Coordinates of C-alpha atoms and ligand atoms in Angstrom, one line a residue:
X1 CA 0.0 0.0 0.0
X2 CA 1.2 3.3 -1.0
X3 CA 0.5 6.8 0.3
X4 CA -2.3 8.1 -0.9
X5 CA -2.0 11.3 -2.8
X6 CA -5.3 12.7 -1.9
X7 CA -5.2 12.3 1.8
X8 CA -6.2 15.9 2.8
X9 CA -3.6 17.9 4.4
X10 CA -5.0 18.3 8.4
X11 CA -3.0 18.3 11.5
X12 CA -3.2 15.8 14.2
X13 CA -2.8 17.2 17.7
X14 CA 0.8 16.6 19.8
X15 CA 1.4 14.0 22.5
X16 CA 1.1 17.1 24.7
X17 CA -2.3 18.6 23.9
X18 CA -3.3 15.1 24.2
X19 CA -1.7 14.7 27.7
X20 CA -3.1 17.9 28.6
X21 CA -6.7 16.5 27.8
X22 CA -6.3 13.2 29.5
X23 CA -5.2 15.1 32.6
X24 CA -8.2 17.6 32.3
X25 CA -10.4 14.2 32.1
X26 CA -8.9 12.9 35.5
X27 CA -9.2 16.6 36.9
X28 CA -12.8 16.7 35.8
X29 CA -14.3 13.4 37.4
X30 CA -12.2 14.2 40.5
X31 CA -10.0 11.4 40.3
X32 CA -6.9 13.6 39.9
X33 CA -5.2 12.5 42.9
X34 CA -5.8 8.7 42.3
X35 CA -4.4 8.9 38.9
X36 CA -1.4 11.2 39.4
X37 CA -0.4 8.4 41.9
X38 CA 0.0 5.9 39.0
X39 CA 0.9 8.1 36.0
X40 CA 4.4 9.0 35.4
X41 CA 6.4 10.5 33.2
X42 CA 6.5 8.3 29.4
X43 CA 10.0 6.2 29.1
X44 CA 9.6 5.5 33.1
X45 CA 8.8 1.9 34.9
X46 CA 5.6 0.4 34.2
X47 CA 3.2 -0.3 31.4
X48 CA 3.4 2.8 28.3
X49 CA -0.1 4.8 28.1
X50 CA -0.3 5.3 24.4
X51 CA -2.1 7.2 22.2
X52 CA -2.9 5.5 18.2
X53 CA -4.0 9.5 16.9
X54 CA -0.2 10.1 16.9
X55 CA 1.3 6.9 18.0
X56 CA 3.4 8.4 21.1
X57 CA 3.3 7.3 24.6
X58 CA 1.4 10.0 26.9
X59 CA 2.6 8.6 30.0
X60 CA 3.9 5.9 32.1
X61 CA 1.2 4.1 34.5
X62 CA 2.5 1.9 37.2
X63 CA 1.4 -1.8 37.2
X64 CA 0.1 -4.1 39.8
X65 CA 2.5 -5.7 41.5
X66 CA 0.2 -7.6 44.3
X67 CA -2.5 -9.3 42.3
X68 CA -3.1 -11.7 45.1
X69 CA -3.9 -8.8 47.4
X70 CA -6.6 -7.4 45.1
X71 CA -7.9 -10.4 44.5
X72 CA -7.9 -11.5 48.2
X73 CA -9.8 -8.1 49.1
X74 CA -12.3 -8.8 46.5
X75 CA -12.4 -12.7 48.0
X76 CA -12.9 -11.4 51.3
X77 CA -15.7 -8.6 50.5
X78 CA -17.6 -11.4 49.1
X79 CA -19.3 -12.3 52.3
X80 CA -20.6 -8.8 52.8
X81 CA -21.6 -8.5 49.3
X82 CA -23.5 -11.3 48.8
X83 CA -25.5 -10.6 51.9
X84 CA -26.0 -7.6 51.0
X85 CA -30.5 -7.6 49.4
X86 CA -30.3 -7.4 45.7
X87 CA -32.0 -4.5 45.2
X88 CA -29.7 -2.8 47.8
X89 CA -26.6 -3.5 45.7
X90 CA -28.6 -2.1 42.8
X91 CA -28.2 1.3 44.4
X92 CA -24.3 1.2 43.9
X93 CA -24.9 0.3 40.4
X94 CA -27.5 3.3 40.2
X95 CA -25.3 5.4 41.6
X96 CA -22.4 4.0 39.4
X97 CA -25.0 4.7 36.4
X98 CA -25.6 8.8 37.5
X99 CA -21.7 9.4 38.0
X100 CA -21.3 8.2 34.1
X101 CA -24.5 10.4 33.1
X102 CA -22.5 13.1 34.4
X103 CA -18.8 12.5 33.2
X104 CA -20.3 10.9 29.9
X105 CA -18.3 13.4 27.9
X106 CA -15.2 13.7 29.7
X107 CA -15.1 9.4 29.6
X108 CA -15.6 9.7 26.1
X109 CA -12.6 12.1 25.5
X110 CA -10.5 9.5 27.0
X111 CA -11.6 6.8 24.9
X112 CA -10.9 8.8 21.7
X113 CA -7.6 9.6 22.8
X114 CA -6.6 6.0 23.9
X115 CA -8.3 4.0 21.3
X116 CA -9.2 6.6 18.6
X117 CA -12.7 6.3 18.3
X118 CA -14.3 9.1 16.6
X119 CA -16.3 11.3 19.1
X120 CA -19.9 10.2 18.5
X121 CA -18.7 6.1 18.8
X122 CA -16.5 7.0 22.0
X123 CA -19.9 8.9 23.4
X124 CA -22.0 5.7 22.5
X125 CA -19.7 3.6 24.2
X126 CA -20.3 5.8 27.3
X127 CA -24.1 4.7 26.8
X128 CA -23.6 1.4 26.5
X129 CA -22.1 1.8 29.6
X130 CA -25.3 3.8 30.8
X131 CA -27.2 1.8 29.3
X132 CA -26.4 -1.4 31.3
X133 CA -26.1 0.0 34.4
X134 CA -29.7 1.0 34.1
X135 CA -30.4 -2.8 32.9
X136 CA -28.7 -4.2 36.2
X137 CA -30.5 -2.0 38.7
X138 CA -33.9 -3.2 37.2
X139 CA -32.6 -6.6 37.2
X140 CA -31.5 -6.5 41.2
X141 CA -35.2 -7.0 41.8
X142 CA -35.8 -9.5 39.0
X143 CA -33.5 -12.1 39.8
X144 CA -36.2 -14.8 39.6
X145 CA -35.8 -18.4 40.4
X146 CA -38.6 -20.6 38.8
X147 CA -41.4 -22.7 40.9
X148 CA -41.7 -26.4 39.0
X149 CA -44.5 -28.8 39.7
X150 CA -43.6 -31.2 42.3
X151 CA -44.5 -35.1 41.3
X152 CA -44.9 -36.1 44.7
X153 CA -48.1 -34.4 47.1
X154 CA -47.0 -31.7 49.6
X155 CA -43.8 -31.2 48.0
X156 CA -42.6 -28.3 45.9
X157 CA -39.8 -28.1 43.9
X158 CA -38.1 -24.4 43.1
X159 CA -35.0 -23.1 41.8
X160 CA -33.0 -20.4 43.3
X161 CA -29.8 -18.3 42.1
X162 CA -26.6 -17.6 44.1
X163 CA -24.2 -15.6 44.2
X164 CA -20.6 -17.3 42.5
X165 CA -17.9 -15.4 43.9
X166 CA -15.2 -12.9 42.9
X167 CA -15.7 -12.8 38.9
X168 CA -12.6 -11.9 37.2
X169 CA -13.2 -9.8 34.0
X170 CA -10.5 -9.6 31.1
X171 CA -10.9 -6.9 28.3
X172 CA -9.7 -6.0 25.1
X173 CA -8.2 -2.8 23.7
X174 CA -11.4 -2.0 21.5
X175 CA -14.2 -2.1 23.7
X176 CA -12.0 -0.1 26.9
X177 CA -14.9 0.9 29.2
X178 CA -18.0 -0.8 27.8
X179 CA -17.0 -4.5 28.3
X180 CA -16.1 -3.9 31.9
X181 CA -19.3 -2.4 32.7
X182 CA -21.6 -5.2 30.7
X183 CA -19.9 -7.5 33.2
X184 CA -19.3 -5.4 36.3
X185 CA -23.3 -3.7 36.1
X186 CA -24.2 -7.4 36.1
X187 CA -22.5 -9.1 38.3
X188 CA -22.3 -6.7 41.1
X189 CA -26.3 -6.8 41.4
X190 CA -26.1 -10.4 41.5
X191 CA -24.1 -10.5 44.8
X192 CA -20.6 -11.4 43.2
X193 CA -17.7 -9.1 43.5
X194 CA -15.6 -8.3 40.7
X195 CA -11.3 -7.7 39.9
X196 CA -11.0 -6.3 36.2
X197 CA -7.9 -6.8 34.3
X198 CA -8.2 -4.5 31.0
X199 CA -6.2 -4.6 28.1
X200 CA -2.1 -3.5 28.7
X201 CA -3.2 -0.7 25.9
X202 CA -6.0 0.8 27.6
X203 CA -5.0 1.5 31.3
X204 CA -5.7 5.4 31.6
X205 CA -9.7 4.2 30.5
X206 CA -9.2 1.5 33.2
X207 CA -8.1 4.0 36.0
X208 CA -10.8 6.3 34.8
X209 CA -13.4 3.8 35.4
X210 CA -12.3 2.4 38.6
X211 CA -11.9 5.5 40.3
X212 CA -15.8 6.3 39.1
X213 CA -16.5 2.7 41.2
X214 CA -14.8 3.1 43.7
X215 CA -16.2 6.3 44.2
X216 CA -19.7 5.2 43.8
X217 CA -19.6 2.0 46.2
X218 CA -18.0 5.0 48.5
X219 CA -21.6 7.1 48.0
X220 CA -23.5 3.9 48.4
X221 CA -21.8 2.7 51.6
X222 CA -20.6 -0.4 50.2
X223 CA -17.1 -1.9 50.5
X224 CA -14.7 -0.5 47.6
X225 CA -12.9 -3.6 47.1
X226 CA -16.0 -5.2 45.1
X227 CA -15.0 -3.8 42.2
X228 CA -11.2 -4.1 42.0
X229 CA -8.1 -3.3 39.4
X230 CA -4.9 -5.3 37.8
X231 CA -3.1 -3.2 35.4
X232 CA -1.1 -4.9 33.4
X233 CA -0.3 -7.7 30.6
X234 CA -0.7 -11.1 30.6
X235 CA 1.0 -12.4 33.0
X236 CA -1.4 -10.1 35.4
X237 CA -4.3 -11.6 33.3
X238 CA -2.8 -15.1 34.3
X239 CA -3.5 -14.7 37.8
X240 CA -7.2 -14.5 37.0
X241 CA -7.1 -17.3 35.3
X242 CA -5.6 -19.4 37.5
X243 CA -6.3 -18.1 40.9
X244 CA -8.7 -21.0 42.2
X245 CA -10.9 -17.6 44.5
X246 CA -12.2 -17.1 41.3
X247 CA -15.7 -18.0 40.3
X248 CA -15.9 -17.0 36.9
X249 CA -13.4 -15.6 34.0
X250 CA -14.9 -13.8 31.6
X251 CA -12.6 -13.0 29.0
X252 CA -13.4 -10.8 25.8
X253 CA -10.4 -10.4 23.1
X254 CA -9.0 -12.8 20.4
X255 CA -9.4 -16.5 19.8
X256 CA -5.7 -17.3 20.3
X257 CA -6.5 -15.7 24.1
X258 CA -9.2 -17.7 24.6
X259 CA -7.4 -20.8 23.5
X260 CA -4.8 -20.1 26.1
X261 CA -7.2 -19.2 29.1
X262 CA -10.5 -21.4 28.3
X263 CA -8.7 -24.6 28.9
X264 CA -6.7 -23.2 32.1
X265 CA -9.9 -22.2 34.1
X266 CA -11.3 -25.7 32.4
X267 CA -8.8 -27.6 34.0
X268 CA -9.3 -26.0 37.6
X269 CA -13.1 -26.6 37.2
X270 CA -13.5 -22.5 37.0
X271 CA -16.3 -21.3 34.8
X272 CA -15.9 -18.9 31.6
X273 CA -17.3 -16.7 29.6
X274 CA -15.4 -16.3 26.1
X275 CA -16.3 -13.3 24.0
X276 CA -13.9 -14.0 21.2
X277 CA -13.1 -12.9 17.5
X278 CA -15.8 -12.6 14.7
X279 CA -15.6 -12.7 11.4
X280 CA -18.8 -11.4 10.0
X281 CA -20.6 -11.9 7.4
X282 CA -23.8 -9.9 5.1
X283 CA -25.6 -11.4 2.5
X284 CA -27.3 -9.0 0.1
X285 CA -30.0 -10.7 -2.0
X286 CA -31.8 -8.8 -5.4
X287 CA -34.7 -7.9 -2.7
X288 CA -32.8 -6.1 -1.0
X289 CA -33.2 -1.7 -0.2
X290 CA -30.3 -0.9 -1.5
X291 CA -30.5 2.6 -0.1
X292 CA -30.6 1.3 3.4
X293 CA -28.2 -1.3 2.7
X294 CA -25.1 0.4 1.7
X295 CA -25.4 2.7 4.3
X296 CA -25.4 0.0 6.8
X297 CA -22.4 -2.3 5.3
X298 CA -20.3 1.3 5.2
X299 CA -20.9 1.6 9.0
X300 CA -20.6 -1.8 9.7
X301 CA -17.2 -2.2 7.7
X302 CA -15.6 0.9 8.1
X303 CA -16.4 2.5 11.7
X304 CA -14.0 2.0 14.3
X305 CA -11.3 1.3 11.8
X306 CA -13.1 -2.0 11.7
X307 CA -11.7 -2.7 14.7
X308 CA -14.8 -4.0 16.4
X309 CA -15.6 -7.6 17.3
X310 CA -18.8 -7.4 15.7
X311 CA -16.9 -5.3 12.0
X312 CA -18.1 -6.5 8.9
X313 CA -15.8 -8.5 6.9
X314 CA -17.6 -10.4 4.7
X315 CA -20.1 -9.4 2.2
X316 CA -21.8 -12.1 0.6
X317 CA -23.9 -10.3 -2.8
X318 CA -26.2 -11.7 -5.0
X319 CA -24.3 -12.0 -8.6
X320 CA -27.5 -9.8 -9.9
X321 CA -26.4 -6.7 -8.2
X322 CA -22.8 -7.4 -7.2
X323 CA -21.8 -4.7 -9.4
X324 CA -24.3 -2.3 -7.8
X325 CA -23.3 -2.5 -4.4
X326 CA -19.7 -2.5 -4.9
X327 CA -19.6 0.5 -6.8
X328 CA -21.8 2.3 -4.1
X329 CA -19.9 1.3 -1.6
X330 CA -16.7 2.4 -3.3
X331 CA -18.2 5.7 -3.7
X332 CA -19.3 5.8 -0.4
X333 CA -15.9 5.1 0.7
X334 CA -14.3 7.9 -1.2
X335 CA -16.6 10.3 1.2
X336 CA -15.1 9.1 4.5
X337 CA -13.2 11.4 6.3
X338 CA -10.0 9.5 7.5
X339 CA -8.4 11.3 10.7
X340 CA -8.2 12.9 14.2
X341 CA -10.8 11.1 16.1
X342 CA -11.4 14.0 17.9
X343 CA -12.2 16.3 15.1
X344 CA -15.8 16.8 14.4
X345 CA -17.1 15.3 10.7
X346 CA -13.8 12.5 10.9
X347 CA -15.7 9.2 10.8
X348 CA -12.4 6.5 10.3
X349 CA -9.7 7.1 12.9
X350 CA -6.2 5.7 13.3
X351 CA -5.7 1.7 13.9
X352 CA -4.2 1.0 17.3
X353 CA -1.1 0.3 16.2
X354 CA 1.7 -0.4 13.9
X355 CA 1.0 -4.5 14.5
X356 CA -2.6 -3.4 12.8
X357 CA -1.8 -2.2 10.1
X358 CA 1.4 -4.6 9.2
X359 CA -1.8 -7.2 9.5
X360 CA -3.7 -4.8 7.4
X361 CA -1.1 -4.8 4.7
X362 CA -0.5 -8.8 5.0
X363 CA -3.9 -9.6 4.4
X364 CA -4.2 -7.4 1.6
X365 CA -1.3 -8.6 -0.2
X366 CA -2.6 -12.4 0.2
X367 CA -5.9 -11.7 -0.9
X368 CA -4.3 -10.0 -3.9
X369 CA -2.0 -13.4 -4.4
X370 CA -5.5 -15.6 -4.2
X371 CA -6.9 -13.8 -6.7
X372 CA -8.5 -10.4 -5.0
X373 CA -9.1 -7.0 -6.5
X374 CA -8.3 -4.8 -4.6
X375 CA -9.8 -1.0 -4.3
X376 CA -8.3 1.2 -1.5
X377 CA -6.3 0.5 1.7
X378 CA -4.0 3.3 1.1
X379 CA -2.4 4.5 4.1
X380 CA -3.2 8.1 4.8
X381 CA -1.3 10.8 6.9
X382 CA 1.9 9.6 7.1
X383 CA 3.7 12.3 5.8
X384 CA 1.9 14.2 9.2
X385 CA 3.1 11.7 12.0
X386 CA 5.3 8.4 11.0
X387 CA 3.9 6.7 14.2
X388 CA 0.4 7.0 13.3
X389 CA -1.7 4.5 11.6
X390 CA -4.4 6.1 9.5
X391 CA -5.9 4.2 6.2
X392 CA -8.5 3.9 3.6
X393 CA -10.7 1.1 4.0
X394 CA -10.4 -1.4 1.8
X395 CA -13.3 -3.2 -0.4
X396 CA -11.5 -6.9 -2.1
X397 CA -13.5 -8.3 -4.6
X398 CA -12.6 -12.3 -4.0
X399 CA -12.9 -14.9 -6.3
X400 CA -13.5 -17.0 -3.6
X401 CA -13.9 -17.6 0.2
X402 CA -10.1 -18.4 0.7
X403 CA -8.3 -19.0 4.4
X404 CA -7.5 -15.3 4.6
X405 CA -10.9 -14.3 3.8
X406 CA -12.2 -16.9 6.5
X407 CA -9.1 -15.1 9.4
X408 CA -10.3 -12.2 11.5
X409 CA -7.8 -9.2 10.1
X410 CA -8.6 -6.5 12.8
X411 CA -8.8 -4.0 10.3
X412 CA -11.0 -2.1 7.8
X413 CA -11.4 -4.8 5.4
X414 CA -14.6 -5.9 3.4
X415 CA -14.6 -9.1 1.4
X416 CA -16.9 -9.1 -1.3
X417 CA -18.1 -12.8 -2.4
X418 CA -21.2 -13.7 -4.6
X419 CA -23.4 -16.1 -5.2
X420 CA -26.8 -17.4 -7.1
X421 CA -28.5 -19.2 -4.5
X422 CA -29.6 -18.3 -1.1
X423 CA -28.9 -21.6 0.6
X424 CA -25.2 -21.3 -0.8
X425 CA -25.2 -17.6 0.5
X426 CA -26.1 -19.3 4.2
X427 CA -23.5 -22.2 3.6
X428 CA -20.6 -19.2 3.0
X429 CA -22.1 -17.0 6.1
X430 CA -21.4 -20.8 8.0
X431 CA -18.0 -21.8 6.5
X432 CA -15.8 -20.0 8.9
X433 CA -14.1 -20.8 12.3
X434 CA -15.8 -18.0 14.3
X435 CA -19.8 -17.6 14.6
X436 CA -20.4 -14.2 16.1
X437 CA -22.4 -11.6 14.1
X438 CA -24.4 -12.0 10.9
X439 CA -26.9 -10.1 8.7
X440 CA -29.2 -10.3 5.8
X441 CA -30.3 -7.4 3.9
X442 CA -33.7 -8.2 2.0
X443 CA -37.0 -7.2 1.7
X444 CA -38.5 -11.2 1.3
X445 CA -39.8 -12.2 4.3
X446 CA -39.2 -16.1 3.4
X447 CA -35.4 -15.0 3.2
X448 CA -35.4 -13.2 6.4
X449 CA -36.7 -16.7 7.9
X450 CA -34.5 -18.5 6.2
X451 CA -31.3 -16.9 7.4
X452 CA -32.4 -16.8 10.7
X453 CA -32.9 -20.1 10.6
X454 CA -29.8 -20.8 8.7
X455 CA -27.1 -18.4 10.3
X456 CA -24.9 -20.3 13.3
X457 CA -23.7 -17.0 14.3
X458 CA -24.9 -15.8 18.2
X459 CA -26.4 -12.7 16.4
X460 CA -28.7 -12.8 13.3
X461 CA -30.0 -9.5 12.1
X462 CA -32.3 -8.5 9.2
X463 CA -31.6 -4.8 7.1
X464 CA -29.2 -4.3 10.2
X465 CA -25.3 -4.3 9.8
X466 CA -23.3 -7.0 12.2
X467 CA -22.2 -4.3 14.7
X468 CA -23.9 -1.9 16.9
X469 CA -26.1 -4.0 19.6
X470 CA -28.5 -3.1 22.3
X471 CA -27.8 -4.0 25.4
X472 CA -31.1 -5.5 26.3
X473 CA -30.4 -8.6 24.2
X474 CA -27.7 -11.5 25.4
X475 CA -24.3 -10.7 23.1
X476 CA -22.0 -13.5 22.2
X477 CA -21.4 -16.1 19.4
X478 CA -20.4 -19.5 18.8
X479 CA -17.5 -21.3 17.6
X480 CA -14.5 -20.1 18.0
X481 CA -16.3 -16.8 19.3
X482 CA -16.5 -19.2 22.2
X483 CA -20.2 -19.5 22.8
X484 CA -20.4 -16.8 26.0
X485 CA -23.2 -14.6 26.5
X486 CA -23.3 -11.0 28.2
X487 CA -25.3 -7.8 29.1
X488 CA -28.9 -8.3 28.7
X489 CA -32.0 -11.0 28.5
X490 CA -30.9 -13.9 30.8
X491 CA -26.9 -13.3 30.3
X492 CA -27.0 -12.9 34.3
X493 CA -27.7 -16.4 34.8
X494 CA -23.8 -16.6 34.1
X495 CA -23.2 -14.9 37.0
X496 CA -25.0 -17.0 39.8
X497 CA -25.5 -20.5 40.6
X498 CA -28.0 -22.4 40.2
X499 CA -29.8 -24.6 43.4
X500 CA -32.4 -27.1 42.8
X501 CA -34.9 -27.0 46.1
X502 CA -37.3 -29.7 47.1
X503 CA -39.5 -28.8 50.1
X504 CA -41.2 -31.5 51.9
X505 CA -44.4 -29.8 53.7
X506 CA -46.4 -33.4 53.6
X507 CA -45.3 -35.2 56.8
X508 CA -44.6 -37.9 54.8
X509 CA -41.7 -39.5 53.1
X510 CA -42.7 -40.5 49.4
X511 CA -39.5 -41.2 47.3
X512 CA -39.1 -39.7 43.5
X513 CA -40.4 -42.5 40.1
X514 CA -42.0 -44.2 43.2
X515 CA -39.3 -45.8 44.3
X516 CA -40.0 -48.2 47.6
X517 CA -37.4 -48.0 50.0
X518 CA -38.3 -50.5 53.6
Ligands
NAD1 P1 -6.1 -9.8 22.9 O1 -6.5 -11.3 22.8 O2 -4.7 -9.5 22.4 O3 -6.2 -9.3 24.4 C1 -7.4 -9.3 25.1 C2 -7.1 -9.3 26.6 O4 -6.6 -10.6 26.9 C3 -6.0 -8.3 27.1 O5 -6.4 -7.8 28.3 C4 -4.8 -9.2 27.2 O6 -3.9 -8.7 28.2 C5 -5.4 -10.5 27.7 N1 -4.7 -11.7 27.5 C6 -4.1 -12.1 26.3 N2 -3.6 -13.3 26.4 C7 -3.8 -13.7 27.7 C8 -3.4 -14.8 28.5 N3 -2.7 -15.8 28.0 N4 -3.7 -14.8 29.8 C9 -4.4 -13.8 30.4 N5 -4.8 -12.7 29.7 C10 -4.5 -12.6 28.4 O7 -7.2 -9.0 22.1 P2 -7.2 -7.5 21.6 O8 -6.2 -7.2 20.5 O9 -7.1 -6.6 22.8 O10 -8.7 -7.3 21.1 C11 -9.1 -7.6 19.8 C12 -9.7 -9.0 19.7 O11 -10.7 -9.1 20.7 C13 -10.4 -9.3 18.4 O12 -10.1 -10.6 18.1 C14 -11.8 -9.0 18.7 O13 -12.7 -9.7 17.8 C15 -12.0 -9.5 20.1 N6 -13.1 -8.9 20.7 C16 -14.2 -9.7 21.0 C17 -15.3 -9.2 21.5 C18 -16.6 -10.0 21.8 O14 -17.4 -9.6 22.5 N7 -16.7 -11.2 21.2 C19 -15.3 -7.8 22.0 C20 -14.2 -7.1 21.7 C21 -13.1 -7.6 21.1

């Protein structure tokens, strides 16, 4: 990939304006002192806070060096916790919810400069956020257990839900603040306390957050350590996963990740929760609104850099009006602004980092060698900051659905595939490892069926792109995508145990199938 010669002059801000704004952020939701006890100077000891909008390092944050402790704090205020009434421990998640009302824009500021999201996306992420906590202080006085119909007379058979534990929560870069709070909103209103480890490149999100917790268990009267920190890389992330105090892992980031933790916590009889790569698909049949279409497949492929779980990768197109939708999504392309995150009208910022975009360029180059056309993926900007990792989207027309077409590239990248029959569109959506997020765009309702029906992925949509889900349903896939479920419907279940009750109120002793015993 080449520069590209139209990439519109701009200027990106420096690694000091940006310090600047992350220090206003921790000035702002009064967590100034917290924070300037773990940020140092960049180039010190510790784990590098970096920014992708310019690729320098803003600051040095110091790491956790006693996991055990946080964890044991967050054992030991289980007790408490869990006797604590459910709808009580809905108030520190209510109060939790207000505080991020009120910092919403100063959260999202820090998101953009950590990750690079463009404004609006780092501000929806904020509402997810929101938008969950809300969810879990309903749900701390819906917890309900089920009443079954007893077989035998004077009995009655129930089930109730338990709290597990201390629930340790991994995170990946892209989803900084979100992911922790679909799993912290949760569990903390169902009696379980929670230790976070977030991604190595997102710690000044992480501190952010914490100090917002800490803050509002503080409000609430509840004991801090329910909700506590681990900053740092895997090996910190290890501890979680192999510490036998906790209950539950849920771990959200790449399938190679969940490869090397799923089988740890397996093997200790932990439970997990695996939120893993996607590699989603859209099929686009002749019925489709194209209008509607193309704007959704240019969100879903190119916002957040395509760095999202749920990014569409894979467009599947009837052969009828393949040409069509390429071309208008070419166009459309050509119309993105590519730049500062943080500058109102950009709508692709930077990938994360260099890593990204060698991936970027790898894949491109081997879908070229099996066959691909190519159209865009320039890089962009480079002649403003070297360290910086702005590009052009890229659309690859594909000859067929070839192993790197069927590999997660975490990167702006849309395959385009077609076909002539609607079951071999399904089959394609199917033939790949991962089984998270899926779409069909058509105005036949039979199709619609039929792809719901069809689809393995955890998410089915119809005229929707792959990314961008509510809260209120249960988000997860299958497959490699490792089959966990979060946020909303019944995704808390995860989060308790389950007890099967009999209660004998007859007097008598009458054994289950009938069974005679003396
Ligand atoms: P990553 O796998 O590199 O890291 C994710 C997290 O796991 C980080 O906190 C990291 O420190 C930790 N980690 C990695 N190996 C570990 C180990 N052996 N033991 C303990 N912890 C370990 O992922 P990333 O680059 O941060 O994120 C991008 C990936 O995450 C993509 O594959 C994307 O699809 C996926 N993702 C999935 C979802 C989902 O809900 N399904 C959401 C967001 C991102």
């Amino acid at each position: 990939m080449t520069e590209n010669p139209n990439a519109p002059a701009a200027r990106l801000p420096t690694a000091d304006e940006l310090r600047t704004r992350v220090l206003r952020v921790f000035d702002v939701i009064g967590a100034a002192g917290s924070a300037a006890a773990r940020l140092g100077e960049p180039g010190g000891q510790g784990l590098p806070a970096g920014t992708p909008i310019t690729g320098d390092v803003l600051f040095t944050v110091a790491q956790t060096d006693d996991a055990d402790c946080v964890i044991s704090d967050a054992a030991q205020a289980f007790p408490v916790w869990r006797a604590t009434p459910a709808p009580v421990r809905g108030a520190l998640v209510g109060r939790l919810c207000e505080l991020l009302r009120t910092y919403r824009n100063a959260l999202a500021g820090l998101v953009t400069v950590e990750v690079g999201k463009i404004t609006s996306e780092a501000l929806g992420e904020v509402q997810e956020m929101i938008d969950v906590c809300q969810f879990a202080v309903g749900l701390s006085r819906q917890l309900y257990g089920r009443t079954i119909a007893s077989e035998r007379p004077g009995h009655r058979l129930l089930e109730t839900w338990h709290p597990l534990g201390v629930v340790g929560v991994i995170t990946a870069f892209n989803f900084p603040v979100a992911v922790w709070a679909w799993n912290t909103a949760v569990a903390l209103v169902c009696g379980d306390t929670v230790v976070w480890k977030p991604s190595e490149l997102t710690p000044l999100t992480a501190l952010a957050c914490h100090a917002l917790a800490v803050r509002a268990a503080h409000d609430v009267g509840a004991p801090p350590q329910v909700a506590g920190l681990l900053l740092g890389g895997r090996d910190v992330g290890a501890q979680l996963v192999d510490d036998p105090r906790v209950a539950l892992l849920s771990a959200t980031g790449s399938v190679r990740m969940g490869r090397q933790v799923g089988p740890r916590v397996a093997a200790r009889f932990g439970r997990v929760l695996l939120e893993l790569g996607g590699n989603n698909a859209a099929i686009v049949t002749p019925a489709a609104d194209l209008d509607l279409a193309v704007r959704a497949i240019v969100f879903a492929a190119a916002g957040t850099c395509g760095q999202r779980c749920t990014t569409l990768r894979r467009l599947i197109v009837h052969h009828s009006v393949a040409e069509e939708v390429v071309q208008r999504i070419v166009s459309a392309y050509r119309q993105l602004r590519i730049g500062d995150p943080s500058q109102q009208g950009t709508l692709v910022g930077p990938l994360i980092h260099e890593r990204a975009y060698r991936d970027m360029v790898g894949a491109l180059q081997q879908a070229a060698a099996d066959g691909g056309e190519v159209i865009g993926g320039e890089r962009h900007l480079a002649g403003l900051c070297e360290s910086a990792y702005y590009v052009a989207p890229a659309v690859v027309r594909m000859p067929a659905q070839t192993a790197i077409v069927a590999t997660e590239t975490f990167a702006p990248i849309l395959y385009v595939l077609t076909y002539h029959d609607l079951d071999e569109a399904i089959a394609l959506n199917n033939a790949v490892p991962q089984g998270l997020s899926s779409a069909i765009f058509t105005t036949d309702l039979r199709e619609a069926e039929r792809f719901i029906d069809g689809s393995d992925c955890g998410i089915v949509n119809v005229n929707i792109g792959t990314s961008g889900a509510e809260i209120g349903g249960a988000f997860g896939g299958e497959k490699h995508t490792g089959g966990g479920r979060e946020a909303g419907s019944d995704a808390w279940k995860t989060y308790m145990r389950r007890a099967t009750n009999t209660i004998n109120y007859s007097g008598e002793m009458p054994l289950a199938q009938g069974v005679q015993f003396g």
